[in-house]
Coordinates of C-alpha atoms and ligand atoms in Angstrom, one line a residue:
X1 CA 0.0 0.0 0.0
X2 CA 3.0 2.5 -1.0
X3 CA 0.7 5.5 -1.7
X4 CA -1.8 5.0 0.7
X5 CA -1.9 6.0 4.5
X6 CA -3.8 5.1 7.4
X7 CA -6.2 8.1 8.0
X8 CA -7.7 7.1 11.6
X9 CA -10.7 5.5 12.2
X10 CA -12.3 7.0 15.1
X11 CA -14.7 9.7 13.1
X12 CA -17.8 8.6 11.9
X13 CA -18.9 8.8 8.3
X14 CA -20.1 11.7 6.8
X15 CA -18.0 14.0 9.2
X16 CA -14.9 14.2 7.0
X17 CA -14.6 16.7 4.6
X18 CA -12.9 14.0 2.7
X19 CA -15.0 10.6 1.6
X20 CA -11.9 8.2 2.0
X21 CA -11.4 4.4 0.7
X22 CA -11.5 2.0 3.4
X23 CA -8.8 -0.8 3.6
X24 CA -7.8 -3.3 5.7
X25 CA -9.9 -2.0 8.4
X26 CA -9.3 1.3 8.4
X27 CA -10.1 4.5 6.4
X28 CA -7.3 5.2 3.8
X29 CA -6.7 7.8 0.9
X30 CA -3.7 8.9 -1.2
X31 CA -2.4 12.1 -0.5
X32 CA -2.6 14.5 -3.7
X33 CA -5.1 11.7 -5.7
X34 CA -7.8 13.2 -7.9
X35 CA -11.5 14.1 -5.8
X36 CA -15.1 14.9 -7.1
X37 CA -17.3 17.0 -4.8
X38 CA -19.9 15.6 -3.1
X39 CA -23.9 17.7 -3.1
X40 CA -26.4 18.1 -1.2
X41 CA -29.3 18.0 -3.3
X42 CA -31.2 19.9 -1.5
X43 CA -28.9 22.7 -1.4
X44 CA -27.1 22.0 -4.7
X45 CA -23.5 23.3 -1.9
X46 CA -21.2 21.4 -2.4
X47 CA -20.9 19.4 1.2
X48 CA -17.6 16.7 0.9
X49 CA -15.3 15.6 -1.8
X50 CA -15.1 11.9 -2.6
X51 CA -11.8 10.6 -3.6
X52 CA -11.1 8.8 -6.7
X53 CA -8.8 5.8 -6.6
X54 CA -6.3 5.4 -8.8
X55 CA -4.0 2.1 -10.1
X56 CA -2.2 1.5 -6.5
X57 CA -5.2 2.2 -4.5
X58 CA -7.6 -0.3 -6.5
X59 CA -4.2 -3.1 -5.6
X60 CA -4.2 -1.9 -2.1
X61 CA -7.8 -3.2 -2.0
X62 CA -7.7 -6.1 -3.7
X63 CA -4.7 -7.8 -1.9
X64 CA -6.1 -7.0 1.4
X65 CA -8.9 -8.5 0.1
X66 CA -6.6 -11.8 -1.1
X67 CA -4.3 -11.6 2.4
X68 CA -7.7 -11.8 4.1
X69 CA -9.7 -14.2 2.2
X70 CA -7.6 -18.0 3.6
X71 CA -7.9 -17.5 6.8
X72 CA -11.8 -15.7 6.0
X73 CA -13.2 -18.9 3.9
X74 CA -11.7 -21.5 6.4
X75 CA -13.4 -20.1 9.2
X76 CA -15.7 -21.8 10.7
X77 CA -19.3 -21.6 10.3
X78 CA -19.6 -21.5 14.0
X79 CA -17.6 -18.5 14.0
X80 CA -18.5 -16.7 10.7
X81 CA -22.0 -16.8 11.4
X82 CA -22.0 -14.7 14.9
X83 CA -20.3 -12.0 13.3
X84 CA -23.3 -11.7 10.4
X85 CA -25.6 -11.9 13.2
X86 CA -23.9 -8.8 15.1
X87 CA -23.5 -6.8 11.9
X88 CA -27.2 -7.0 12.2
X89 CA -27.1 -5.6 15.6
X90 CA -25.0 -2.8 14.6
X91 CA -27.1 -1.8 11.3
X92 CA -29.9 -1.6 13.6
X93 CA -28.3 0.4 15.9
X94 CA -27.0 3.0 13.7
X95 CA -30.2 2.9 10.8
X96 CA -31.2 6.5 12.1
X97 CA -27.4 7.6 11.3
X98 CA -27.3 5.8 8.2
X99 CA -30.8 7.0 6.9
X100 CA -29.3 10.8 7.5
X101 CA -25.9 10.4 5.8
X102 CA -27.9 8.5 2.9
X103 CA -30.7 11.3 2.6
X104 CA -28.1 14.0 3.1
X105 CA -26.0 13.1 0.1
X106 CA -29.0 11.3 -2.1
X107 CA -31.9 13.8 -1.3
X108 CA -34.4 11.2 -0.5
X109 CA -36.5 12.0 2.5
X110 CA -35.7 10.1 5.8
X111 CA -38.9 7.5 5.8
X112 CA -37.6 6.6 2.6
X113 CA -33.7 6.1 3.7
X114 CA -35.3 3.9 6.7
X115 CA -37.1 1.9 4.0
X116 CA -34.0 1.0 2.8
X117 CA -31.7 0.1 5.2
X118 CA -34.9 -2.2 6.6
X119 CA -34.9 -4.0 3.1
X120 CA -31.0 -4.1 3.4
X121 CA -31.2 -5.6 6.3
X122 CA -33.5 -8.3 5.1
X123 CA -30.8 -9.5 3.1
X124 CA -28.3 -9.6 6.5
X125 CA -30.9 -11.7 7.9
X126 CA -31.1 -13.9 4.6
X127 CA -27.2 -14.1 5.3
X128 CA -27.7 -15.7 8.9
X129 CA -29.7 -18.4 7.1
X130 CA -26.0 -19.5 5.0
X131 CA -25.6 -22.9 7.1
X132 CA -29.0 -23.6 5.4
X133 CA -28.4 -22.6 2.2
X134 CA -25.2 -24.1 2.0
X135 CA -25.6 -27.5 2.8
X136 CA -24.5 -29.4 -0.1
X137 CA -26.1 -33.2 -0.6
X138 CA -24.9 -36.8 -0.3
X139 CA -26.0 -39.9 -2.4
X140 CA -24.6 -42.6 -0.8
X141 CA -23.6 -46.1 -2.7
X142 CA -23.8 -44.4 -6.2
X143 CA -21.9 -47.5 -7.3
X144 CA -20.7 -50.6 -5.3
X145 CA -18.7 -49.1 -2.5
X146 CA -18.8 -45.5 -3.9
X147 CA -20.6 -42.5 -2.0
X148 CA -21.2 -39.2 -4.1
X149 CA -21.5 -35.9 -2.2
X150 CA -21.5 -32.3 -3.3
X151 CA -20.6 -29.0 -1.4
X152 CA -20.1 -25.2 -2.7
X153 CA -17.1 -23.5 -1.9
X154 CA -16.3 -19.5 -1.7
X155 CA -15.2 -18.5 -5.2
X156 CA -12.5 -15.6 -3.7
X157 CA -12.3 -11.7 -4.2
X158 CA -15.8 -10.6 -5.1
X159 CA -16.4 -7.3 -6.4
X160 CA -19.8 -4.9 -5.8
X161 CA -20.2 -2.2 -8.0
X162 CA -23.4 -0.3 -7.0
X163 CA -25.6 3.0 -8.0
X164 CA -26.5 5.9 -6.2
X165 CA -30.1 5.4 -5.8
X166 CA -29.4 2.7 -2.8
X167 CA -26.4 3.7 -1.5
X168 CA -27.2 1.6 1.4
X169 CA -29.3 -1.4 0.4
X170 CA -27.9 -2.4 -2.8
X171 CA -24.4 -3.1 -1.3
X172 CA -26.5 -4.7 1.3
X173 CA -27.6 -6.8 -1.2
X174 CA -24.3 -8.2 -2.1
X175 CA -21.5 -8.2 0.6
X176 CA -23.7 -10.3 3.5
X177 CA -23.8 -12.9 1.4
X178 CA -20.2 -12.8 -0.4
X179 CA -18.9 -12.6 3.0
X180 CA -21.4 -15.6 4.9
X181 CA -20.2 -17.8 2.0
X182 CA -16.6 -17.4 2.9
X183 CA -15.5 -14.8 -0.1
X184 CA -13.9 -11.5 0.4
X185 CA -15.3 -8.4 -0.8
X186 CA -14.5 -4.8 -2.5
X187 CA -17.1 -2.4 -2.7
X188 CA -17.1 -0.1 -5.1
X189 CA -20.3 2.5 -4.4
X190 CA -21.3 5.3 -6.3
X191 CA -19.3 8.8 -6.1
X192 CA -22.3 10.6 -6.2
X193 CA -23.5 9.5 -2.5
X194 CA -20.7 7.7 -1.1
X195 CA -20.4 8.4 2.6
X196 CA -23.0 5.6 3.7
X197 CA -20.5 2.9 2.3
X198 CA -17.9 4.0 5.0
X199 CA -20.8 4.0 7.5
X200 CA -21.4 0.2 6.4
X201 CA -17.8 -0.9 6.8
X202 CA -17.2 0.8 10.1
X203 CA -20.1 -1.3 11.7
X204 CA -18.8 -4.3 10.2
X205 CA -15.5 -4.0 11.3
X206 CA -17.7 -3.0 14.7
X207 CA -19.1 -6.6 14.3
X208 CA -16.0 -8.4 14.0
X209 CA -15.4 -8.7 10.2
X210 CA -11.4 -9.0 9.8
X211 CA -9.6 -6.4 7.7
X212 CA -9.4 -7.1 4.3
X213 CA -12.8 -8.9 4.2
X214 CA -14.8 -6.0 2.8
X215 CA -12.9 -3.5 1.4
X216 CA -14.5 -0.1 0.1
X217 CA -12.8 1.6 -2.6
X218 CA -14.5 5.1 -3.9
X219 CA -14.2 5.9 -7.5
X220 CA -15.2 6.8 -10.6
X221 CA -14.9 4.5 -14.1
X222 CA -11.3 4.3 -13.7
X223 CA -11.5 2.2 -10.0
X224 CA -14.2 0.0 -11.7
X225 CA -12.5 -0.9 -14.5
X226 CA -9.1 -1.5 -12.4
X227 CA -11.2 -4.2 -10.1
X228 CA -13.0 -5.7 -13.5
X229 CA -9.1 -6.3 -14.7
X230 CA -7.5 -7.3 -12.0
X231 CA -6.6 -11.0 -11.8
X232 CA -7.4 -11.7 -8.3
X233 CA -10.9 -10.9 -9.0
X234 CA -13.4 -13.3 -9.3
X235 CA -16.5 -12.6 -9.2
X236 CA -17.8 -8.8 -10.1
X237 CA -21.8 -7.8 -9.2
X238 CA -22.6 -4.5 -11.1
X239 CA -26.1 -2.3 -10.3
X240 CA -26.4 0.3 -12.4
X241 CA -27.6 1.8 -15.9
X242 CA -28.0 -0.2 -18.7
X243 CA -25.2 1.3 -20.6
X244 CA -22.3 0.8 -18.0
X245 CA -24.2 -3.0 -16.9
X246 CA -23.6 -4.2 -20.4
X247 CA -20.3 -3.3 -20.9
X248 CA -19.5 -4.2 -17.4
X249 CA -20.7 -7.6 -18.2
X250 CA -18.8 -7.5 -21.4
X251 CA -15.3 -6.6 -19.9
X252 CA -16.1 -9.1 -17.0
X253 CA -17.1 -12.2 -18.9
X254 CA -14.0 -11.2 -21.8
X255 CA -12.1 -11.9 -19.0
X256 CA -13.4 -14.9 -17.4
X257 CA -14.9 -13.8 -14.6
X258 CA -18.5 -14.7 -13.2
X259 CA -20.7 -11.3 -13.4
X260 CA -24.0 -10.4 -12.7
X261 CA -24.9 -7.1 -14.4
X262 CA -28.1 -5.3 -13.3
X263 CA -29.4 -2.5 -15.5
X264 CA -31.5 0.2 -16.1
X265 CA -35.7 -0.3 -16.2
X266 CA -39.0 0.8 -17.7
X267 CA -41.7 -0.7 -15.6
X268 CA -45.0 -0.4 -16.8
X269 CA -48.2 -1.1 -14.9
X270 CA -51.4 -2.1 -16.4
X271 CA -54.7 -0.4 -15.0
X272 CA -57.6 -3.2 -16.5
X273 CA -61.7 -1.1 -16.2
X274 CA -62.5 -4.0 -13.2
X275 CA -59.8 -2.6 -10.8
X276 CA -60.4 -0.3 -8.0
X277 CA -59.5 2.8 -9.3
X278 CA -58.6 4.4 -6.2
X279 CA -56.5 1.6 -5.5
X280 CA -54.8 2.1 -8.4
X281 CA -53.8 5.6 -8.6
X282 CA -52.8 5.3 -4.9
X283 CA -50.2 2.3 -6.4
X284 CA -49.2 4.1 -9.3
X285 CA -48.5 7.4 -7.3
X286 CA -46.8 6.1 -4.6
X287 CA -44.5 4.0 -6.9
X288 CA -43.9 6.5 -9.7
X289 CA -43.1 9.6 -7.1
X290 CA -41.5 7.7 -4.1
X291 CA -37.7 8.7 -4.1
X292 CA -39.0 11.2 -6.7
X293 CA -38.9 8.4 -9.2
X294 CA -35.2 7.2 -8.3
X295 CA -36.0 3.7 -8.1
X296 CA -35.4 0.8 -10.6
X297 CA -38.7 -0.6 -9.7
X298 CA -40.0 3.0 -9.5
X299 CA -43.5 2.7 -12.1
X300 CA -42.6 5.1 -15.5
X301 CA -45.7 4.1 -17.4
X302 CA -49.1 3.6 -16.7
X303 CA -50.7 1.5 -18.9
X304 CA -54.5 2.6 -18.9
X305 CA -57.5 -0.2 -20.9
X306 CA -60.0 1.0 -21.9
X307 CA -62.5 3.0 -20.4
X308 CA -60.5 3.5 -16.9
X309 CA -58.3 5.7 -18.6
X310 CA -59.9 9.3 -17.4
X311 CA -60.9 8.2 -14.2
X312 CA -57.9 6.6 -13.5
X313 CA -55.7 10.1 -14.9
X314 CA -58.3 12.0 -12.6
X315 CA -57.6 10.0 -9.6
X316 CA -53.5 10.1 -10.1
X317 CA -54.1 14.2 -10.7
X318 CA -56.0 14.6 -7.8
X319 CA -53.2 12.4 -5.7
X320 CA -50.3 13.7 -7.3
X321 CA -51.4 17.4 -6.7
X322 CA -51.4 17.1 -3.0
X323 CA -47.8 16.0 -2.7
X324 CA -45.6 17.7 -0.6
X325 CA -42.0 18.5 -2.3
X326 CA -39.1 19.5 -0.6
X327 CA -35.8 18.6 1.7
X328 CA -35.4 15.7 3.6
X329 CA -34.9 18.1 6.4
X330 CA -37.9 19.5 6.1
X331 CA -41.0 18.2 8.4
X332 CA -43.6 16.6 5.8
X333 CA -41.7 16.6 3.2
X334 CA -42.8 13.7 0.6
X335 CA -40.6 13.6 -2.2
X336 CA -37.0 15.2 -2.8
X337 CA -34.8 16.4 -4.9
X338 CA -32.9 14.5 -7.8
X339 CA -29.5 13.7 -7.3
X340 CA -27.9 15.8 -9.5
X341 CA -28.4 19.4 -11.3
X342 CA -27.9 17.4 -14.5
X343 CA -30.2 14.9 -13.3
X344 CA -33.2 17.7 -13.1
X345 CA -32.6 19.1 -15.8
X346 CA -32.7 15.7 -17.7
X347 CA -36.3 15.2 -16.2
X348 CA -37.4 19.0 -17.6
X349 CA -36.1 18.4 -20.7
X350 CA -37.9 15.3 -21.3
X351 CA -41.0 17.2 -20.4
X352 CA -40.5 19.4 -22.9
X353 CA -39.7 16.8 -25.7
X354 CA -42.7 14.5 -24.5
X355 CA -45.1 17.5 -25.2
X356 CA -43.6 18.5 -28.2
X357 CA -44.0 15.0 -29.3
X358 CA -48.0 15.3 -28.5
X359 CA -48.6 14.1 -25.1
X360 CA -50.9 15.8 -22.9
X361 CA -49.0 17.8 -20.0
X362 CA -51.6 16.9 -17.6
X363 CA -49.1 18.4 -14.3
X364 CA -45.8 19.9 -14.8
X365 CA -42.9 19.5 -12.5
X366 CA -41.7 22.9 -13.9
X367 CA -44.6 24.6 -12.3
X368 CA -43.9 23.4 -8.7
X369 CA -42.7 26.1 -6.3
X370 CA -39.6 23.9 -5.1
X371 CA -38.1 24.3 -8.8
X372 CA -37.1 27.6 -7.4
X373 CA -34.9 26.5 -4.8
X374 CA -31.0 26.1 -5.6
X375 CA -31.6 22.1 -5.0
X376 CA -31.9 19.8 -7.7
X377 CA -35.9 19.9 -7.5
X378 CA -38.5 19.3 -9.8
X379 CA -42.2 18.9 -9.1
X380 CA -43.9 15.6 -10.1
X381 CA -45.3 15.3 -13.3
X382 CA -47.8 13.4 -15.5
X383 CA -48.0 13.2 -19.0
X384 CA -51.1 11.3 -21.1
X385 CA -50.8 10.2 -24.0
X386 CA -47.4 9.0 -24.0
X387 CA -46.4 6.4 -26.6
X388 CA -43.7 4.1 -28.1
X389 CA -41.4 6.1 -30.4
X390 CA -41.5 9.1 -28.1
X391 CA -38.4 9.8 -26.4
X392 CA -40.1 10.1 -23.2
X393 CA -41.6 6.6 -23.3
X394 CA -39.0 5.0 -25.0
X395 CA -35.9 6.3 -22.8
X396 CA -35.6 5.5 -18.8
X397 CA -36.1 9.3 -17.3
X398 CA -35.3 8.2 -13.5
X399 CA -36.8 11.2 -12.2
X400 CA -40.9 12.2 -11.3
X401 CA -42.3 11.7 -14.7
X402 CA -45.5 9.5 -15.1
X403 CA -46.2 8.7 -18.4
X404 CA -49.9 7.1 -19.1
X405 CA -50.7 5.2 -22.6
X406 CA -53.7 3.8 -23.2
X407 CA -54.4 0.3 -24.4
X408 CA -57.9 -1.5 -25.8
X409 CA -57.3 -4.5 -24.2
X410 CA -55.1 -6.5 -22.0
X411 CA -53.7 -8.2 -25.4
X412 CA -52.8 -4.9 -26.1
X413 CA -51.1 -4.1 -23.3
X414 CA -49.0 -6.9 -23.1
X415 CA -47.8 -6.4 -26.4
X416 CA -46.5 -3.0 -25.4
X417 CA -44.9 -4.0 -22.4
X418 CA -43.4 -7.1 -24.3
X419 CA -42.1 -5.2 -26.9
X420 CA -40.2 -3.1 -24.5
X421 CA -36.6 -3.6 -24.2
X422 CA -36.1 -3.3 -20.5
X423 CA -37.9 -6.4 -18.3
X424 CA -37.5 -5.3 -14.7
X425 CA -41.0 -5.1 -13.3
X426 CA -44.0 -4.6 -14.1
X427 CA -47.8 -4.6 -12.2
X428 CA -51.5 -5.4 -13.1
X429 CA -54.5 -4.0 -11.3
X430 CA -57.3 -5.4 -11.9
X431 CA -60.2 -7.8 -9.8
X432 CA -60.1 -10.8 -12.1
X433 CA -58.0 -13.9 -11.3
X434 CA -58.2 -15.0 -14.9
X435 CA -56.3 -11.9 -16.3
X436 CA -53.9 -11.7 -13.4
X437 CA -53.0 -15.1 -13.8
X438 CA -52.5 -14.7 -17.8
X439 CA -50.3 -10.9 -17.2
X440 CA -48.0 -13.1 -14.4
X441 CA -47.6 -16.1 -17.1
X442 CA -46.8 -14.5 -20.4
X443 CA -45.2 -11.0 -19.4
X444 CA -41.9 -10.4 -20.3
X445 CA -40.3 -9.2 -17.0
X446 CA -38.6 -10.8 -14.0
X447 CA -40.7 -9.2 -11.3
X448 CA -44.0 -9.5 -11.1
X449 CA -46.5 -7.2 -8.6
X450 CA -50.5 -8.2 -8.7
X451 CA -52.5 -5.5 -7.2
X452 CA -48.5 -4.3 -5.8
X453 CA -46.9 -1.9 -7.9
X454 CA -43.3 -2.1 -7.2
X455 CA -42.7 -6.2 -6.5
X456 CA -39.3 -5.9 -5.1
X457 CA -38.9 -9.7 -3.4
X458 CA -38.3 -10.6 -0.4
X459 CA -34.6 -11.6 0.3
X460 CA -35.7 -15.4 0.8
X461 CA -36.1 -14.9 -3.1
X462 CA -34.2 -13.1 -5.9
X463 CA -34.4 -9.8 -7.6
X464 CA -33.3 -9.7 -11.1
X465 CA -35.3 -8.9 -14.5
X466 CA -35.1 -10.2 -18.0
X467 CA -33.7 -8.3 -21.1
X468 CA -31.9 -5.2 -20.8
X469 CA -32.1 -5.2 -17.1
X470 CA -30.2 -7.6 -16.7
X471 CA -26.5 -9.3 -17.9
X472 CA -25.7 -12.6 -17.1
X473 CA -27.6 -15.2 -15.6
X474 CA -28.1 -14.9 -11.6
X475 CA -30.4 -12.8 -9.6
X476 CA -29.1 -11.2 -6.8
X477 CA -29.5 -12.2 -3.3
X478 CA -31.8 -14.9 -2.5
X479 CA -30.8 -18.7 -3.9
X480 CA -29.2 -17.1 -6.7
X481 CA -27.0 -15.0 -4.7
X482 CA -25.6 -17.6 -2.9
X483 CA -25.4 -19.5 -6.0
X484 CA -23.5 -16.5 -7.6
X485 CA -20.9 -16.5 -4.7
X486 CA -20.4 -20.0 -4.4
X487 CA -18.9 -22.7 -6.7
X488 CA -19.8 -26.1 -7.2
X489 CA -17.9 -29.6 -6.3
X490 CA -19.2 -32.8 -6.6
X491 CA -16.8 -35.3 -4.9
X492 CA -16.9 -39.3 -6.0
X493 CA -15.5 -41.7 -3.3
X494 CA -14.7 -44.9 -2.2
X495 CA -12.6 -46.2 0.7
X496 CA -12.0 -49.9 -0.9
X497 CA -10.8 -52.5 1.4
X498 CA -7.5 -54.0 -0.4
X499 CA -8.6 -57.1 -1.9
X500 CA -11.2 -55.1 -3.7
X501 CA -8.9 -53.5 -5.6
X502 CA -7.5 -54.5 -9.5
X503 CA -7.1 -53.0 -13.0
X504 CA -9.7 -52.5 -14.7
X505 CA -9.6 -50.3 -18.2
X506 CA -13.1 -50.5 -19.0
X507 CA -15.0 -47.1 -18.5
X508 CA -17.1 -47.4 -15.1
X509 CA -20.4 -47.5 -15.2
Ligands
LIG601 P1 -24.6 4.4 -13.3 O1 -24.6 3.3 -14.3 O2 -24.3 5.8 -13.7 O3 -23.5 4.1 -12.2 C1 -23.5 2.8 -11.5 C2 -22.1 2.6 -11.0 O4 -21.2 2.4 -12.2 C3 -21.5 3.6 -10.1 O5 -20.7 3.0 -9.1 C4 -20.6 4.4 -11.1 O6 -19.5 5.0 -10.4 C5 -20.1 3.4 -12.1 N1 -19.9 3.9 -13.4 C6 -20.4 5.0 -14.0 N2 -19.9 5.2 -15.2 C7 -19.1 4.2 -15.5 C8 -18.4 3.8 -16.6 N3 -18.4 4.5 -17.7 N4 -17.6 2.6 -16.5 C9 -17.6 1.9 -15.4 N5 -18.3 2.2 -14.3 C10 -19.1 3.3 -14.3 O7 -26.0 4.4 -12.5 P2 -26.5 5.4 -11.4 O8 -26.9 6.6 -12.1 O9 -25.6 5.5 -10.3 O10 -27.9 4.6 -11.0 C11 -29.1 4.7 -11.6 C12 -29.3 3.6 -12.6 O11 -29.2 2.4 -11.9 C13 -30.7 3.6 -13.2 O12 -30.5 3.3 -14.6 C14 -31.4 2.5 -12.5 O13 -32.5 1.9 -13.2 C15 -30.3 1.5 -12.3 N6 -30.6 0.7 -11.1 C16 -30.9 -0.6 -11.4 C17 -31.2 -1.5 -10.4 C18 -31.6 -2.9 -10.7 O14 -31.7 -3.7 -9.8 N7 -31.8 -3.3 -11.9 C19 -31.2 -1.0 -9.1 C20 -30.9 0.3 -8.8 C21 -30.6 1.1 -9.9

């Protein structure tokens, strides 16, 4: 670690001006490296800097990582597990600090930081079920005097590359169960919000995790890339946009790792004229404005049949108009800023463009007070008439847009969602069994919400969707995660007594 030093790990995250790596237990940076300022969204002031890793950071990491990982996946259960257990403890413990560093940096208002760290920590719970999910199987007397068993082992340095919209949860989803199935882990969060990642490795290290078993490295492309090419790397988890997923997978796989490559999303839910309407718009509201839209599973299209289009666009109005917009700071505040100045004005343009291109601006984001402020605010907005081959239907806007298209029939419907590139989730209302149970059987998505508009699964199964959301075969967490951070041996053996024994060249059978 030649250009790194030991920074002290007494302070608590988020109180540095700096946003430092941390390795082998303790926070690190390299004097002179390259930064990016950190925002408060709310603000738009510039609150931190984040340092960027370069070359001799990203090995720093990685052998701590490998120094730490023999005596780390030779542990035993008995002892690995307790420290997953008190990692638990200490989330708990600390989730009110965690949801203020997270909302401070990502702008989303505090009930909504809590919400995440809880559905973190259902994965850290999912984690103290590893002896379970572990087990391996035995087949005894396969052939005369031969006994077949089967166990997974940890598959080494794993890598977590993860976005800003869950600075918390989505590395939550990975490490717990890298680490409970004996592999050593670099994080890699994003630079826009990285603070809570320190936060998450203090109370680790609180819990007992060795140095060198998670590892956070803070960076930009340059970090990432470094841990995808690094040869001590095995495994790489990406959550992110589309773009950067795929050619993470590509420069992952081109070099033989295992990768999982979550993307980008365009979830549609489908409104059918039997639902209950008020049901429905509260869904759709709460799941396309919630984190003002910054979610994967965040609903970007309503999908209105037939005739419960206007009551249905009255009833999301009517909801939508009584929002209240503003900082996380701020008592009743609803929904907050986006992340970034770019990332609002991304959002307004698209408004722009989607009623040039003929849809109905039914409310505009522009128009809300908060778009005054110096934060990156704009108001939530809904748009009718939005359609395939408009930019604002066919691109992911991650931001308060709702964009409603109608449909004649549920046929119809699922042809438009089916035709869509991006399969994350999508969501039918509707009272009818019968066309519930078609949309869960012949959409093309790998979540899948009835009468629940953002079907995020519970950690005891996997999250992961079909198409451009996703590169590479595993879901994370759940079965698959363990899956994903595991490899497979099957072991053949027989303990002959020696008279037993002779030549034989024929092939056994
Ligand atoms: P992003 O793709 O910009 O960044 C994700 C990570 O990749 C960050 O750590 C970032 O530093 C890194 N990165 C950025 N540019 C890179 C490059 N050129 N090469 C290598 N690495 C790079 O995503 P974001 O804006 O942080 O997050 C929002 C996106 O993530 C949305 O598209 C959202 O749908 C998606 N997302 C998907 C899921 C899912 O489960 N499918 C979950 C959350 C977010």
């Amino acid at each position: 670690m030649s250009s790194t030093q030991q920074a002290g790990t007494e302070t608590t995250a988020g109180a540095n001006s700096l946003v430092e790596h941390w390795i082998d237990g303790g926070r690190v940076s390299a004097p002179g490296a390259a930064t990016l300022p950190v925002h408060d969204p709310a603000t738009g002031a510039a609150t931190k800097a984040v340092a960027l890793a370069d070359a001799a950071t990203v090995d720093a990491a990685v052998a701590s990582s490998v120094a730490a990982g023999a005596a780390w996946g030779t542990l035993p259960m008995s002892r690995r597990l307790p420290i997953i257990h008190r990692l638990r403890g200490a989330l708990l413990a600390h989730a009110g600090e965690l949801a203020r560093i997270i909302s401070s940096e990502h702008g989303k208002v505090l009930d909504d930081a809590a919400g995440e760290i809880a559905r973190g920590l259902e994965i850290v719970d999912l984690a103290c079920a590893a002896p379970q999910l572990l087990r391996g199987s035995y087949s005894p007397q396969v052939a005369g005097g031969i006994d077949t068993f089967s166990l997974r082992q940890p598959v080494g340095v794993c890598v977590g590359i993860t976005p800003f919209n869950f600075p918390a949860m989505v590395p939550l989803w990975m490490f717990p169960v890298a680490l409970a199935c004996g592999n050593t882990f670099v994080l890699k969060p994003s630079e826009r919000d990285p603070s809570a990642s320190l936060l998450l490795a203090e109370l680790a290290a609180e819990a007992g995790v060795p140095p060198g078993v998670l590892n956070v490295v803070q960076g930009d492309r340059a970090a990432v890339e470094g841990l995808i090419d690094h040869p001590e790397v095995a495994a790489v988890s990406f959550v992110g946009s589309t773009p950067i997923a795929r050619a993470v997978y590509e420069r992952a796989a081109a070099r033989g790792k295992r990768v999982q490559a979550l993307g980008g999303a365009k979830n549609h839910v489908v409104v059918l004229p039997d639902a209950d309407v008020g049901q429905a718009a509260d869904a759709v509201v709460s799941a396309a404005f919630g984190s003002a839209g910054q979610r994967c599973m965040a609903i970007s299209v309503a999908v209105a049949v037939g005739a419960v289009a206007e009551p249905l666009v009255e009833a999301v109005a009517q909801r939508v108009r009584a929002l209240r917009i503003g900082a996380a700071a701020e008592e009743g505040s609803e929904m907050g800023p986006l992340i970034t100045r770019a990332a609002r004005d991304r959002v307004v343009d698209y408004i722009e463009r989607g009623a040039r291109a003929g849809a109905r601006v039914v409310l505009d984001g522009r128009d809300a007070p908060a778009t005054a402020r110096d934060g990156y605010f704009v108001g939530p907005t809904v748009l009718d008439g939005v359609e395939p081959g408009m930019d604002v239907y066919d691109d992911e806007v991650f931001g308060p847009l709702l964009g409603i298209t109608r449909a004649e029939t549920l046929d119809d419907a699922l042809a438009l969602i089916n035709s869509n590139p991006y399969g994350n989730g999508a969501a039918i209302f509707t009272s009818s069994g019968a066309a519930a149970r078609r949309f869960q059987q012949e959409v093309q998505a790998g979540m899948v919400g009835v009468n629940v508009p953002i079907p995020v699964p519970v950690g005891y199964y996997s999250f992961g969707g079909w198409g451009d959301s996703l590169f590479g075969d595993t879901h994370l967490y759940g079965p698959e995660g363990f899956h994903f951070y595991t490899r497979g041996k099957v072991v053949t053996s027989r303990w002959p007594a020696d008279e037993q024994s002779r030549v034989s060249l024929n092939f056994p059978g």
